[in-house]
Coordinates of C-alpha atoms in Angstrom, one line a residue:
Chain A
M5 CA 48.7 -9.1 32.9
R6 CA 45.4 -8.0 31.6
W7 CA 45.3 -10.7 28.9
V8 CA 45.5 -13.4 31.6
K9 CA 42.2 -12.1 33.1
V10 CA 40.6 -11.9 29.7
L11 CA 41.7 -15.5 28.9
A12 CA 40.3 -16.6 32.3
V13 CA 36.9 -15.0 31.6
V14 CA 36.8 -16.5 28.1
A15 CA 37.6 -20.0 29.5
V16 CA 34.9 -19.6 32.2
L17 CA 32.3 -18.5 29.6
F18 CA 33.3 -21.4 27.3
G19 CA 32.9 -23.8 30.2
A20 CA 29.5 -22.5 31.0
F21 CA 28.5 -22.7 27.4
C22 CA 29.5 -26.3 27.1
S23 CA 27.8 -27.3 30.3
T24 CA 24.4 -25.8 29.3
A25 CA 24.3 -26.6 25.6
P26 CA 23.3 -30.3 25.2
A27 CA 20.1 -31.3 27.1
G28 CA 20.0 -34.7 28.7
A29 CA 18.1 -37.4 26.9
I30 CA 14.4 -37.7 27.8
E31 CA 13.9 -40.3 30.5
Q32 CA 10.2 -40.7 30.4
E33 CA 8.1 -39.8 27.3
L34 CA 5.2 -37.4 27.8
Y35 CA 3.5 -39.0 24.8
P36 CA 4.5 -41.8 22.4
G37 CA 7.1 -40.7 19.8
E38 CA 8.4 -37.8 21.8
K39 CA 12.0 -39.1 21.8
E40 CA 12.0 -39.5 18.0
L41 CA 10.6 -36.1 17.5
H42 CA 13.1 -34.6 19.9
E43 CA 16.0 -36.1 18.0
A44 CA 14.7 -34.7 14.7
A45 CA 14.2 -31.3 16.4
L46 CA 17.7 -31.2 17.8
K47 CA 19.0 -31.7 14.2
E48 CA 17.1 -28.7 13.1
G49 CA 18.5 -26.8 16.1
A50 CA 16.2 -23.8 16.3
L51 CA 12.5 -22.7 16.7
Y52 CA 10.9 -19.5 15.7
S53 CA 7.7 -18.8 17.6
Y54 CA 5.8 -15.6 16.4
D55 CA 4.0 -13.3 18.8
T56 CA 4.6 -15.2 22.0
G57 CA 5.8 -12.2 24.1
P58 CA 7.4 -13.5 27.3
T59 CA 5.5 -11.3 29.7
W60 CA 2.1 -12.2 28.2
A61 CA 0.3 -15.3 29.5
N62 CA 3.4 -16.8 31.2
W63 CA 5.2 -17.6 27.9
Q64 CA 8.5 -17.1 29.7
G65 CA 7.7 -20.1 31.9
L66 CA 7.0 -22.2 28.8
F67 CA 10.2 -21.1 27.1
D68 CA 12.2 -22.0 30.2
A69 CA 10.6 -25.4 30.6
F70 CA 11.0 -26.2 26.9
K71 CA 14.7 -25.3 27.0
E72 CA 15.2 -27.3 30.1
R73 CA 13.5 -30.5 28.7
Y74 CA 14.7 -30.4 25.1
G75 CA 17.7 -28.0 25.0
V76 CA 16.0 -26.0 22.2
E77 CA 16.0 -22.2 22.6
V78 CA 12.7 -20.6 21.6
T79 CA 13.2 -17.4 19.5
W80 CA 10.2 -15.2 19.8
N81 CA 8.8 -11.9 18.8
D82 CA 5.8 -9.8 20.0
L83 CA 4.0 -8.4 17.0
G84 CA 0.3 -8.4 17.9
S85 CA -2.2 -10.8 16.3
G86 CA -3.1 -8.9 13.2
A87 CA 0.5 -7.9 12.4
T88 CA 1.5 -11.6 12.8
V89 CA -1.0 -12.7 10.1
V90 CA 0.3 -9.8 7.8
R91 CA 3.9 -10.9 8.4
L92 CA 3.1 -14.6 7.6
E93 CA 1.5 -13.5 4.4
K94 CA 4.5 -11.4 3.4
E95 CA 6.8 -14.3 4.1
K96 CA 4.6 -16.8 2.3
N97 CA 7.3 -17.6 -0.3
N98 CA 10.1 -17.8 2.2
P99 CA 8.6 -18.7 5.6
Q100 CA 10.6 -17.7 8.6
A101 CA 8.3 -18.7 11.4
D102 CA 7.6 -22.2 12.7
T103 CA 4.6 -21.4 14.9
A104 CA 2.2 -18.4 15.2
Y105 CA 0.2 -17.4 18.2
Y106 CA -2.8 -15.1 18.2
F107 CA -6.2 -14.0 19.6
M108 CA -8.2 -17.0 18.4
P109 CA -10.3 -15.2 15.7
F110 CA -7.0 -14.5 13.8
G111 CA -6.4 -18.3 13.6
A112 CA -9.3 -18.6 11.2
L113 CA -8.1 -15.5 9.3
A114 CA -4.6 -17.0 9.0
K115 CA -6.1 -20.3 7.6
E116 CA -8.1 -18.3 5.1
R117 CA -5.0 -16.6 3.9
G118 CA -3.3 -20.0 3.5
V119 CA -0.4 -19.5 5.8
T120 CA -1.0 -22.4 8.2
E121 CA -0.5 -26.1 8.2
G122 CA -2.8 -28.7 9.7
F123 CA -1.3 -30.3 12.7
K124 CA -3.1 -32.1 15.6
P125 CA -1.0 -32.1 18.7
V126 CA -1.5 -34.4 21.7
N127 CA -4.8 -33.9 23.5
F128 CA -6.2 -32.2 20.4
D129 CA -9.5 -34.2 20.8
K130 CA -10.0 -32.7 24.3
I131 CA -10.2 -29.1 22.9
P132 CA -13.9 -28.0 22.5
D133 CA -14.9 -28.2 18.9
L134 CA -15.8 -24.5 18.7
L135 CA -12.3 -23.6 19.8
K136 CA -10.3 -25.4 17.1
D137 CA -10.1 -25.9 13.4
P138 CA -11.2 -29.5 12.5
E139 CA -7.9 -30.1 10.6
G140 CA -5.8 -28.5 13.2
H141 CA -4.8 -25.4 11.2
W142 CA -5.3 -23.5 14.5
F143 CA -6.3 -24.7 18.0
S144 CA -6.9 -22.8 21.2
I145 CA -4.3 -23.4 24.0
H146 CA -5.5 -21.2 26.8
K147 CA -8.2 -18.7 27.8
G148 CA -8.6 -15.4 29.6
T149 CA -11.6 -13.8 31.2
V150 CA -12.3 -10.1 31.0
V151 CA -12.4 -8.7 34.6
F152 CA -11.9 -5.4 36.5
V153 CA -8.7 -5.0 38.4
I154 CA -9.0 -2.4 41.1
N155 CA -6.3 -0.4 42.8
K156 CA -7.8 0.1 46.2
N157 CA -5.4 3.0 47.1
Y158 CA -7.5 5.1 44.8
V159 CA -10.8 3.4 44.7
K160 CA -12.6 3.3 48.0
N161 CA -15.8 1.4 46.9
T162 CA -15.0 -1.5 44.6
P163 CA -17.5 -1.4 41.6
K164 CA -19.5 -4.6 41.2
G165 CA -20.4 -4.3 37.5
W166 CA -20.4 -2.4 34.3
K167 CA -23.2 0.0 35.2
E168 CA -21.5 1.0 38.5
L169 CA -18.5 2.1 36.5
L170 CA -20.5 5.0 35.2
D171 CA -20.8 6.5 38.7
P172 CA -19.1 9.9 39.1
Q173 CA -17.0 8.6 42.0
Y174 CA -14.9 6.8 39.4
S175 CA -14.1 10.0 37.5
K176 CA -10.8 9.7 35.4
S177 CA -10.3 6.2 36.7
V178 CA -11.0 3.6 34.0
V179 CA -8.3 2.3 31.6
Y180 CA -8.7 -0.3 28.9
L181 CA -7.1 -1.2 25.6
D182 CA -8.0 0.1 22.2
P183 CA -10.3 -2.3 20.3
R184 CA -8.7 -1.2 17.1
T185 CA -5.3 -2.4 18.1
A186 CA -5.7 -5.2 20.6
G187 CA -7.6 -8.5 20.9
I188 CA -8.4 -7.7 24.5
G189 CA -9.9 -4.4 23.5
Y190 CA -12.2 -6.2 21.1
A191 CA -13.0 -8.7 23.8
I192 CA -14.1 -5.8 26.0
V193 CA -16.5 -4.5 23.3
I194 CA -18.1 -8.0 23.1
A195 CA -18.3 -8.4 26.8
T196 CA -20.0 -5.0 27.3
S197 CA -22.3 -5.8 24.3
Y198 CA -23.6 -9.0 26.0
A199 CA -23.7 -7.3 29.4
M200 CA -25.9 -4.5 28.0
G201 CA -28.3 -6.8 26.2
G202 CA -26.7 -6.9 22.8
N203 CA -24.9 -9.7 20.9
L204 CA -22.5 -10.3 18.0
D205 CA -25.2 -9.1 15.5
N206 CA -25.9 -6.0 17.5
M207 CA -22.9 -4.5 19.3
D208 CA -24.4 -1.1 19.6
P209 CA -25.4 -1.5 23.3
G210 CA -21.8 -2.3 24.3
I211 CA -20.3 0.5 22.2
D212 CA -22.9 3.0 23.4
Y213 CA -22.0 2.0 26.9
L214 CA -18.3 2.6 26.3
A215 CA -19.1 5.9 24.6
Q216 CA -21.1 6.9 27.7
L217 CA -18.2 5.9 29.9
Q218 CA -16.1 8.2 27.9
K219 CA -18.6 11.0 27.9
V220 CA -19.1 11.1 31.7
G221 CA -15.3 11.5 32.0
N222 CA -14.6 8.2 33.8
V223 CA -12.1 7.0 31.1
R224 CA -8.6 7.9 32.2
M225 CA -7.0 6.8 29.0
I226 CA -7.1 4.3 26.1
E227 CA -4.0 2.2 26.5
K228 CA -2.0 0.2 24.0
T229 CA 1.1 -1.3 25.3
T230 CA 2.4 -0.6 28.8
E231 CA -0.7 -1.0 30.9
Y232 CA 0.7 -3.7 33.2
D233 CA 3.6 -1.6 34.2
K234 CA 1.4 1.5 34.6
F235 CA -0.9 -0.5 36.9
I236 CA 2.0 -1.7 39.0
K237 CA 3.4 1.8 39.2
G238 CA 0.0 3.1 40.5
E239 CA -1.2 5.0 37.5
I240 CA -4.4 3.0 36.9
P241 CA -7.2 3.0 39.4
I242 CA -9.5 0.7 37.5
W243 CA -8.2 -1.6 34.7
I244 CA -10.3 -3.7 32.5
T245 CA -8.2 -6.6 31.3
Y246 CA -7.7 -10.4 31.4
D247 CA -7.8 -12.2 34.7
W248 CA -4.2 -13.5 34.6
N249 CA -2.9 -9.9 34.6
A250 CA -5.0 -9.3 37.7
Y251 CA -3.7 -12.3 39.6
R252 CA -0.1 -11.6 38.4
A253 CA -0.3 -8.1 39.9
K254 CA -1.9 -9.4 43.1
Y255 CA 0.2 -12.4 43.8
I256 CA 3.4 -12.3 41.6
A257 CA 4.1 -8.6 41.7
G258 CA 2.9 -8.8 45.3
L259 CA 0.4 -6.0 45.5
G260 CA -1.8 -8.3 47.5
D261 CA -4.7 -6.7 49.4
A262 CA -4.3 -3.4 47.6
V263 CA -5.8 -5.1 44.5
D264 CA -9.4 -6.3 44.0
V265 CA -10.4 -8.6 41.1
V266 CA -14.0 -8.3 40.0
I267 CA -16.0 -10.4 37.6
P268 CA -18.8 -7.9 36.6
E269 CA -22.2 -8.8 37.9
E270 CA -23.9 -8.2 34.5
G271 CA -21.6 -10.8 33.0
T272 CA -18.4 -10.9 30.9
I273 CA -16.8 -13.2 28.4
T274 CA -13.9 -15.6 28.2
S275 CA -11.5 -15.3 25.2
P276 CA -9.5 -18.2 23.8
Y277 CA -6.0 -17.7 22.4
A278 CA -4.8 -20.1 19.6
I279 CA -1.6 -21.2 17.9
S280 CA -0.8 -22.7 14.5
M281 CA 1.9 -24.5 12.7
V282 CA 3.1 -22.3 9.9
K283 CA 3.0 -23.6 6.3
G284 CA 6.5 -24.4 5.1
A285 CA 7.9 -24.0 8.6
P286 CA 11.7 -24.1 8.4
H287 CA 11.9 -26.3 11.5
P288 CA 8.9 -28.5 11.3
N289 CA 9.9 -31.1 13.9
A290 CA 10.9 -28.4 16.4
A291 CA 7.5 -26.8 15.7
K292 CA 5.6 -30.1 16.4
L293 CA 7.7 -30.7 19.5
W294 CA 6.8 -27.2 20.8
L295 CA 3.1 -27.5 19.9
N296 CA 2.9 -30.9 21.6
F297 CA 4.7 -29.6 24.6
I298 CA 2.2 -26.6 24.9
M299 CA -0.7 -29.0 24.7
S300 CA 0.7 -31.6 27.1
E301 CA -0.5 -31.6 30.6
E302 CA 3.0 -30.4 31.5
G303 CA 2.8 -27.4 29.3
Q304 CA -0.8 -26.6 30.3
K305 CA 0.2 -26.6 33.9
I306 CA 2.8 -24.0 33.2
F307 CA 0.1 -21.7 31.9
A308 CA -1.8 -22.3 35.1
K309 CA 1.2 -21.4 37.2
G310 CA 1.0 -18.0 35.6
F311 CA -2.8 -17.9 36.5
V312 CA -3.6 -18.4 32.8
R313 CA -6.5 -20.8 32.3
P314 CA -5.4 -23.9 30.3
I315 CA -7.7 -25.0 27.5
L316 CA -7.7 -28.6 28.9
T317 CA -10.3 -28.6 31.7
D318 CA -9.1 -31.9 33.2
V319 CA -5.6 -30.7 34.0
E320 CA -5.1 -30.6 37.7
L321 CA -4.2 -27.1 38.6
P322 CA -1.5 -26.5 41.2
S323 CA -3.1 -26.0 44.6
E324 CA -1.3 -22.7 45.3
V325 CA -3.0 -21.4 42.2
V326 CA -6.4 -22.9 42.7
D327 CA -7.0 -21.2 46.0
K328 CA -6.2 -17.8 44.5
F329 CA -8.6 -17.9 41.6
L330 CA -12.0 -16.3 42.2
P331 CA -14.6 -18.9 43.1
A332 CA -16.1 -20.9 40.3
S333 CA -19.5 -19.4 41.0
D334 CA -18.1 -16.0 39.9
Y335 CA -16.6 -17.5 36.8
E336 CA -20.1 -18.8 35.8
R337 CA -20.9 -15.2 34.8
A338 CA -18.2 -15.5 32.1
M339 CA -19.7 -16.8 28.9
D340 CA -18.2 -18.2 25.7
V341 CA -19.1 -16.7 22.4
D342 CA -18.9 -17.8 18.7
W343 CA -15.4 -16.6 17.9
V344 CA -15.5 -17.5 14.2
K345 CA -18.5 -15.2 13.8
A346 CA -16.8 -12.6 16.1
Q347 CA -13.9 -12.5 13.7
Q348 CA -16.2 -11.7 10.8
V349 CA -17.8 -8.7 12.5
Q350 CA -14.6 -7.5 14.2
D351 CA -13.6 -4.9 11.6
K352 CA -17.1 -3.3 11.7
A353 CA -17.1 -3.2 15.5
A354 CA -13.6 -1.6 15.6
K355 CA -14.8 1.1 13.3
L356 CA -18.0 1.7 15.2
W357 CA -16.0 2.0 18.4
G358 CA -13.7 4.5 16.7
S359 CA -16.6 6.7 15.6
K360 CA -18.8 6.5 18.7
V361 CA -16.2 6.5 21.4
L362 CA -13.6 8.8 20.0
G363 CA -16.3 10.8 18.3
D364 CA -15.0 11.1 14.8
Chain B
M24 CA 39.6 16.9 -10.5
K25 CA 41.2 13.9 -8.9
R26 CA 40.5 15.2 -5.5
N27 CA 36.8 15.6 -6.4
I28 CA 36.6 11.9 -7.4
F29 CA 38.1 11.0 -4.1
L30 CA 35.6 13.1 -2.2
Y31 CA 32.7 11.5 -4.1
L32 CA 34.1 8.1 -3.2
L33 CA 34.1 9.1 0.5
L34 CA 30.4 9.9 0.1
V35 CA 29.5 6.5 -1.3
P36 CA 28.8 4.9 2.1
L37 CA 26.5 7.7 3.2
F38 CA 24.7 7.6 -0.2
L39 CA 24.2 3.8 0.1
L40 CA 23.0 4.2 3.7
L41 CA 20.4 6.8 2.7
L42 CA 19.4 4.8 -0.4
V43 CA 18.8 1.6 1.5
F44 CA 17.3 2.9 4.8
L45 CA 15.6 6.1 3.6
A46 CA 14.8 6.2 -0.1
W47 CA 14.0 2.5 -0.6
P48 CA 11.6 2.2 2.3
M49 CA 9.9 5.4 1.1
V50 CA 9.5 4.0 -2.4
L51 CA 8.0 0.8 -0.9
V52 CA 5.6 2.8 1.3
L53 CA 4.5 4.9 -1.7
W54 CA 4.1 1.9 -3.9
E55 CA 2.1 -0.2 -1.4
S56 CA -0.2 2.8 -0.6
F57 CA -1.7 2.5 -4.1
F58 CA -2.9 -1.1 -3.5
V59 CA -6.1 -2.4 -1.8
E60 CA -6.1 -6.2 -1.4
G61 CA -3.6 -6.6 -4.2
K62 CA -5.4 -4.4 -6.7
P63 CA -4.3 -0.9 -7.7
S64 CA -6.6 1.7 -6.2
L65 CA -6.7 5.2 -5.0
S66 CA -9.1 4.4 -2.2
N67 CA -6.5 4.6 0.5
Y68 CA -6.0 8.2 -0.3
M69 CA -9.7 8.9 -0.9
S70 CA -10.3 7.7 2.7
M71 CA -8.5 10.9 3.8
F72 CA -11.6 12.8 2.6
T73 CA -14.3 10.3 3.7
S74 CA -13.0 9.5 7.1
K75 CA -13.7 12.1 9.8
L76 CA -11.2 10.3 12.1
Y77 CA -8.3 10.9 9.6
R78 CA -9.2 14.5 8.9
E79 CA -9.5 15.2 12.6
S80 CA -6.2 13.5 13.4
L81 CA -4.4 15.5 10.8
R82 CA -5.9 18.7 12.2
T83 CA -5.0 17.8 15.7
S84 CA -1.5 16.9 14.7
I85 CA -1.1 20.2 12.9
T86 CA -2.6 22.2 15.9
L87 CA -0.5 20.3 18.4
S88 CA 2.7 20.9 16.3
L89 CA 2.0 24.6 15.7
A90 CA 1.4 25.1 19.5
T91 CA 4.5 23.2 20.5
T92 CA 6.6 24.9 17.8
A93 CA 5.4 28.4 18.8
I94 CA 6.0 27.8 22.6
G95 CA 9.3 26.0 21.9
T96 CA 10.6 28.8 19.7
L97 CA 9.5 31.6 22.0
C98 CA 11.1 29.9 25.0
G99 CA 14.2 28.8 23.1
I100 CA 15.3 32.2 21.8
P101 CA 15.7 34.0 25.1
L102 CA 17.1 30.9 26.8
S103 CA 19.7 30.5 24.2
Y104 CA 20.6 34.2 24.5
A105 CA 21.0 33.9 28.2
L106 CA 23.1 30.8 27.8
Y107 CA 25.2 32.6 25.1
R108 CA 25.8 35.6 27.4
S109 CA 26.6 33.5 30.5
G110 CA 30.1 32.4 30.8
G111 CA 32.7 30.2 32.3
R112 CA 32.0 26.8 33.8
L113 CA 28.2 27.4 34.0
K114 CA 28.0 27.8 30.3
A115 CA 30.2 24.8 29.6
L116 CA 28.1 22.7 31.9
M117 CA 24.8 23.9 30.5
L118 CA 25.9 23.3 27.0
S119 CA 26.8 19.8 27.7
I120 CA 23.6 19.1 29.5
T121 CA 21.2 20.7 27.0
P122 CA 21.5 18.0 24.3
V123 CA 20.8 15.2 26.8
P124 CA 16.9 15.2 26.3
L125 CA 17.5 14.6 22.6
T126 CA 19.2 11.3 23.2
F127 CA 16.4 9.7 25.1
S128 CA 13.9 7.5 23.3
G129 CA 10.3 8.7 23.2
L130 CA 9.3 5.9 25.4
V131 CA 11.7 7.0 28.2
V132 CA 10.4 10.6 27.9
G133 CA 6.8 9.3 28.3
F134 CA 7.6 7.3 31.4
A135 CA 9.7 10.1 32.9
F136 CA 6.7 12.4 32.8
I137 CA 4.5 9.7 34.3
I138 CA 7.0 9.3 37.2
L139 CA 6.9 13.1 37.8
L140 CA 3.4 14.1 37.0
G141 CA 1.4 10.8 37.0
A142 CA -1.2 9.9 39.6
S143 CA 1.5 8.6 41.9
G144 CA 4.2 10.9 40.5
F145 CA 6.6 12.9 42.6
I146 CA 5.3 16.4 41.8
T147 CA 1.7 15.2 42.0
L148 CA 2.2 13.7 45.5
L149 CA 4.0 16.9 46.6
L150 CA 1.2 19.1 45.4
S151 CA -1.5 16.9 46.9
K152 CA 0.4 17.0 50.3
A153 CA 0.8 20.8 50.1
F154 CA -2.5 21.9 48.6
G155 CA -4.7 18.9 49.0
I156 CA -5.4 18.5 45.3
N157 CA -6.9 15.2 44.0
P158 CA -4.0 13.3 42.4
L159 CA -6.3 11.5 39.9
E160 CA -7.9 14.7 38.6
F161 CA -4.7 16.6 38.6
S162 CA -2.7 14.0 36.7
S163 CA -5.4 13.2 34.1
F164 CA -4.3 16.1 31.9
L165 CA -1.1 14.2 31.3
F166 CA -2.9 11.6 29.2
T167 CA -4.6 14.1 26.9
W168 CA -3.1 16.3 24.1
K169 CA -2.2 18.9 26.8
G170 CA 0.2 16.3 28.4
L171 CA 1.7 15.9 24.9
V172 CA 2.4 19.6 24.7
V173 CA 4.3 19.5 28.0
A174 CA 6.2 16.3 27.1
Y175 CA 7.1 17.5 23.6
L176 CA 8.5 20.8 24.9
Y177 CA 11.0 18.8 26.9
F178 CA 12.8 17.6 23.8
L179 CA 11.8 20.6 21.5
I180 CA 13.2 23.5 23.6
P181 CA 16.8 22.0 23.7
R182 CA 16.6 21.6 19.9
M183 CA 15.8 25.3 19.6
I184 CA 18.5 26.3 22.0
L185 CA 21.1 24.3 20.2
T186 CA 20.2 25.8 16.8
M187 CA 20.1 29.3 18.1
I188 CA 23.3 29.2 20.2
S189 CA 25.4 29.0 17.1
A190 CA 23.5 31.9 15.5
W191 CA 24.2 34.1 18.5
S192 CA 27.9 33.1 18.4
K193 CA 28.2 33.9 14.7
A194 CA 26.2 37.2 15.0
D195 CA 28.3 40.3 14.1
W196 CA 27.8 42.5 17.2
S197 CA 29.8 45.4 15.6
L198 CA 26.8 45.9 13.3
I199 CA 24.5 46.6 16.4
E200 CA 27.0 49.1 17.8
A201 CA 27.3 50.8 14.4
A202 CA 23.5 51.0 14.1
S203 CA 23.1 52.7 17.5
S204 CA 26.0 55.0 17.0
L205 CA 24.4 56.1 13.7
G206 CA 21.3 57.0 15.7
A207 CA 19.0 54.1 15.1
S208 CA 16.3 53.6 17.7
R209 CA 16.3 50.3 19.8
W210 CA 13.3 49.1 17.9
M211 CA 14.9 49.9 14.5
T212 CA 18.1 48.1 15.5
L213 CA 16.1 45.1 16.5
H214 CA 13.9 45.1 13.4
K215 CA 16.5 46.1 10.8
V216 CA 19.7 44.6 12.1
L217 CA 19.3 41.9 14.7
L218 CA 16.3 40.1 13.4
P219 CA 17.6 39.7 9.8
M220 CA 20.8 38.4 11.3
L221 CA 19.0 35.7 13.4
L222 CA 16.2 34.9 11.0
P223 CA 17.8 32.0 9.2
A224 CA 18.5 30.2 12.4
V225 CA 15.0 30.9 13.8
L226 CA 13.5 29.6 10.6
A227 CA 15.6 26.5 10.5
G228 CA 15.0 25.9 14.2
S229 CA 11.3 26.3 14.2
S230 CA 10.9 24.2 11.0
L231 CA 12.8 21.4 12.7
L232 CA 10.6 21.7 15.8
F233 CA 7.5 21.5 13.6
A234 CA 8.8 18.4 11.7
V235 CA 9.8 16.7 14.9
S236 CA 6.3 17.4 16.5
M237 CA 4.4 16.1 13.5
G238 CA 6.3 12.8 13.4
A239 CA 6.9 12.2 17.2
F240 CA 5.4 8.8 18.1
G241 CA 7.1 7.1 21.0
T242 CA 6.3 9.7 23.6
A243 CA 2.6 9.9 22.6
F244 CA 2.4 6.1 22.4
A245 CA 3.9 5.6 25.9
L246 CA 2.1 8.5 27.5
T247 CA -1.4 8.8 26.2
G248 CA -1.9 5.4 24.5
T249 CA -4.0 5.5 21.3
G250 CA -6.8 7.6 22.7
V251 CA -5.4 10.9 21.5
K252 CA -6.3 11.5 17.8
I253 CA -3.0 12.4 16.1
L254 CA -1.9 11.0 12.8
P255 CA 1.2 9.0 14.0
L256 CA -1.0 7.1 16.4
V257 CA -3.8 6.5 13.9
I258 CA -1.1 5.1 11.5
Y259 CA -0.1 2.8 14.3
T260 CA -3.6 1.5 14.8
H261 CA -3.4 0.3 11.1
V262 CA -0.3 -1.8 11.7
S263 CA -1.4 -3.5 14.9
E264 CA -3.7 -6.4 15.7
V265 CA -7.4 -5.8 14.9
S266 CA -7.4 -2.9 12.4
V267 CA -4.5 -4.0 10.3
D268 CA -4.5 -2.3 7.0
I269 CA -1.0 -1.7 5.7
G270 CA -2.0 0.1 2.5
R271 CA -4.1 2.5 4.6
A272 CA -1.1 3.1 7.0
D273 CA 1.2 3.7 4.0
A274 CA -1.1 6.3 2.5
L275 CA -1.5 8.1 5.9
A276 CA 2.3 8.1 6.3
I277 CA 2.7 9.6 2.8
V278 CA 0.1 12.3 3.7
L279 CA 1.8 13.1 6.9
A280 CA 5.2 13.5 5.2
L281 CA 3.7 15.6 2.4
V282 CA 1.7 17.9 4.6
T283 CA 4.7 18.4 6.9
T284 CA 7.0 19.2 4.0
V285 CA 4.6 21.5 2.2
L286 CA 3.8 23.5 5.4
I287 CA 7.5 23.9 6.1
L288 CA 8.2 25.0 2.6
I289 CA 5.4 27.6 2.6
Y290 CA 6.6 28.9 6.0
E291 CA 10.2 29.3 5.0
R292 CA 9.3 30.8 1.7
A293 CA 6.9 33.3 3.3
F294 CA 9.6 34.6 5.6
A295 CA 12.5 34.3 3.2
A296 CA 10.5 36.5 0.8
R297 CA 10.1 39.2 3.4
R298 CA 13.7 39.5 3.8

């Protein structure tokens, strides 16, 4: 009687499929024209969003909310910013992606390579001018601040700033990402440069500092990809990364008091992350619906729920999140930089880091 | 004749598979390595001579691979002999367990070593309880090239054992008996009879170990990140985020493949000639 069981399973699965597939009609529009856009998007039936890895910056939360509201499944990949631009270029004649997300400087690069389309989503005017392309070829959607995340099981005295990290008591303790391979790594180079008295024209102070950190033996490893899991597992005593990773480890993964979050006393920077509509997107209406949703107050709040700073400053943050962020006075030490310029000097800085820190 | 055609037809799927997933990508990689921003150029290859980072990574890759190959071969030969001479259930069990490390992805191997030897790893905690060592200092070797030697051996030694076990099984032991009954010394038997018999398997096994070490990526990527200067990781830095330079990555991949192939050819020739 095995076939009876098989049939029963199939029937149940089919039932489940039917009940989840169509989303209910939108009852109240988030912005004028949403219903119309939604209907057009449903006809297209799919959405390809490049480089929005679900574990980064609470993208999973946005996927779920988007699916729930519109019934459109977001198909994603996790390539890395640079690789995303390369891939868009390769697919130029036959675009596969609808939207592309990156470390903000890559937005300008993607526009330069002619793979983006101008689109101004809702609330576009509220994005600071420096953090968007005037025609909407790319625009920032959230920010992250470079902080220290401390595992207090290993670190008895929490370091307050960059200079203290050089102390011998932090031997073999510091982990950060490779500036050659990750936007956050590059953000760390810029942060240390400003903290050590340099700037975008002169990054030597920051890179010299990182080289010294390496030389005194306090760098445990240069990571690339699995740093969050390694931190949770207890392999990383001091981790330099974005603040949302810190809060996620502390409050979502539940490490609580075992984790300290520090905004270095000498200062740090805040990095914007941007998104674009892809030129010749196969599902243009779904892309617009997605971009509008990300920029709506609704979407921005979902970032905040994952401790990711929304780009819109007037969005009311959920109270359970607000209390957990470090005080605003700490965040005053985090500065904004000229990211378009940062993109132009990025390659040079990455090479300089390679030669001074890895000593080639 | 008819049978031959049938055999060839059977080979067609394999041929197509290799063509599409091995030969064609290699051709593309080779082709793209000669372009810089859309213009034909040799500068991707010239960078091998101008960049200290590339030269050093190639050298570290070769050193690391030679070390792991030598240790893997030296450990693999006696282990495989012991396994060959053991019998019954134990042998059957060991033979079925030995290939298991080869089936894990490099990422899994990397994490397995972190779980054992990392700062909060099982062995590290045990040692720190027993001898009071500092877990941070002790485990830090794991994230350097020394850690890679240990991790690579985990999947290299079983490879050597599997290659050697069939050589031991096929060895003609009556020749050894004949040599000693004809009055050859132990050393002479070893040198003139046993070694030549085993040499092809040792050569094949150690070449395989070297090639695997040169190209291994996942374990290094998961374990040490990109801080260790070996060529596969440097190639990776050129296909990711900030330093994207596909032409450069292509050229380095070709260099890695060429150097590995040439070294193996020289090695096998040198020993084959001695025979």
